[in-house]
Amino acid sequence: MENIMTLFKIIIAISIFIVWVVRFDNIVDEFKHFGLSNIIRSLVGAAKISMSTVLIISIWFPDLALIPSFFIAFLMLCAQYAHFSVKNSFTKFLPSFFLLCLSLTIGLYELEFF
C-alpha cells in the first residue's frame, strides 16, 4: 500500500507541475473564465506547488503527508465548484476530480482509515 501512496504523490506533484508551470497560459485563461483575480490565481498556484512539493518530501518523511494531502483535496474541491459554477463540460471536471480522489486517498491512508 505504501508503494501505491508513493505513486499517488508522484502523480499529484507531476500533474500540478505540468498544469501550473508548463501550461500556465491555460491557467490564466481558466481563472479569467471563472472571474477570479490574478492574486487569487497566484495564491492558489503557490499553495498547490508548495503542497505538492511537501507531498514529494513526504515520500521520505511520511509524517508530512497529512496536511498537504487534505489541503490539495480542498483546493481540488474548490476547482470542482469553479467548473460547476461556470457550467463547464464534464471533461473539464475530470482532472481536478481525479486529483481530489488521489489526495483524499492519501489523507485517509495517513489517518489509518484503511
XYZ file of C-alpha atoms in Angstrom:
114
model
C 0.000 0.000 0.000
C 2.923 2.291 0.729
C 4.082 1.990 -2.891
C 0.625 2.964 -4.134
C 0.614 6.062 -1.909
C 4.060 6.985 -3.236
C 2.779 6.627 -6.786
C -0.252 8.812 -5.971
C 2.022 11.504 -4.507
C 4.190 11.496 -7.620
C 1.155 11.661 -9.924
C -0.250 14.635 -7.994
C 3.053 16.510 -7.967
C 3.789 15.943 -11.655
C 0.236 16.883 -12.637
C 0.342 20.108 -10.651
C 3.764 20.968 -12.066
C 2.600 20.414 -15.647
C -0.600 22.422 -15.217
C 0.799 25.293 -13.138
C 4.252 25.660 -14.720
C 4.335 24.122 -18.194
C 0.774 25.053 -19.190
C 0.458 28.263 -17.186
C -1.185 30.132 -20.091
C -4.183 27.797 -19.804
C -4.443 28.581 -16.090
C -4.505 32.317 -16.820
C -7.374 31.784 -19.273
C -9.285 29.499 -16.889
C -9.080 31.900 -13.972
C -10.305 34.734 -16.214
C -13.172 32.471 -17.313
C -14.003 31.805 -13.655
C -13.914 35.546 -12.904
C -11.122 35.173 -10.345
C -8.376 37.732 -9.823
C -4.680 37.380 -10.572
C -3.974 37.483 -6.824
C -6.260 34.503 -6.194
C -4.643 32.677 -9.124
C -1.173 33.337 -7.712
C -2.171 32.232 -4.202
C -3.787 29.041 -5.474
C -0.766 28.281 -7.651
C 1.693 28.893 -4.836
C -0.371 26.712 -2.500
C -0.651 23.860 -4.991
C 3.032 23.917 -5.915
C 4.214 24.154 -2.306
C 1.820 21.470 -1.051
C 2.739 19.104 -3.879
C 6.409 19.693 -3.058
C 5.722 18.725 0.554
C 3.911 15.619 -0.712
C 7.068 14.612 -2.575
C 9.159 15.249 0.546
C 6.694 13.077 2.490
C 7.860 10.081 0.464
C 10.929 10.120 2.751
C 9.224 11.769 5.751
C 5.713 10.239 5.866
C 4.543 12.327 8.819
C 4.415 15.338 6.484
C 1.761 13.895 4.141
C -1.460 14.538 6.056
C -1.787 18.324 5.803
C -0.765 18.757 2.152
C -2.954 15.864 1.028
C -6.084 17.360 2.599
C -5.137 20.893 1.546
C -4.743 19.777 -2.070
C -8.047 17.900 -1.769
C -9.690 21.127 -0.561
C -8.222 23.079 -3.487
C -9.434 20.423 -5.921
C -12.891 20.584 -4.364
C -12.801 24.354 -4.939
C -11.811 23.668 -8.554
C -14.829 21.385 -8.886
C -17.051 24.187 -7.616
C -15.462 26.684 -10.033
C -16.047 24.379 -13.005
C -19.615 23.764 -11.867
C -20.331 27.472 -11.348
C -19.423 28.341 -14.955
C -21.158 25.217 -16.299
C -18.066 23.674 -17.854
C -18.310 20.368 -19.667
C -17.795 17.094 -17.821
C -14.312 16.688 -19.288
C -13.181 19.901 -17.572
C -14.188 18.396 -14.204
C -12.195 15.183 -14.619
C -8.580 16.258 -13.900
C -9.383 18.029 -10.635
C -11.774 15.236 -9.635
C -9.062 12.635 -10.239
C -6.545 14.616 -8.146
C -9.214 15.155 -5.470
C -9.683 11.380 -5.217
C -5.935 10.714 -5.052
C -5.417 13.407 -2.404
C -8.283 12.144 -0.262
C -6.959 8.604 -0.542
C -3.540 9.727 0.707
C -5.081 11.722 3.560
C -7.354 8.899 4.660
C -4.470 6.446 4.466
C -2.401 8.745 6.677
C -5.273 8.786 9.177
C -5.176 4.974 9.039
C -8.737 4.960 7.749
C -7.856 1.877 5.713
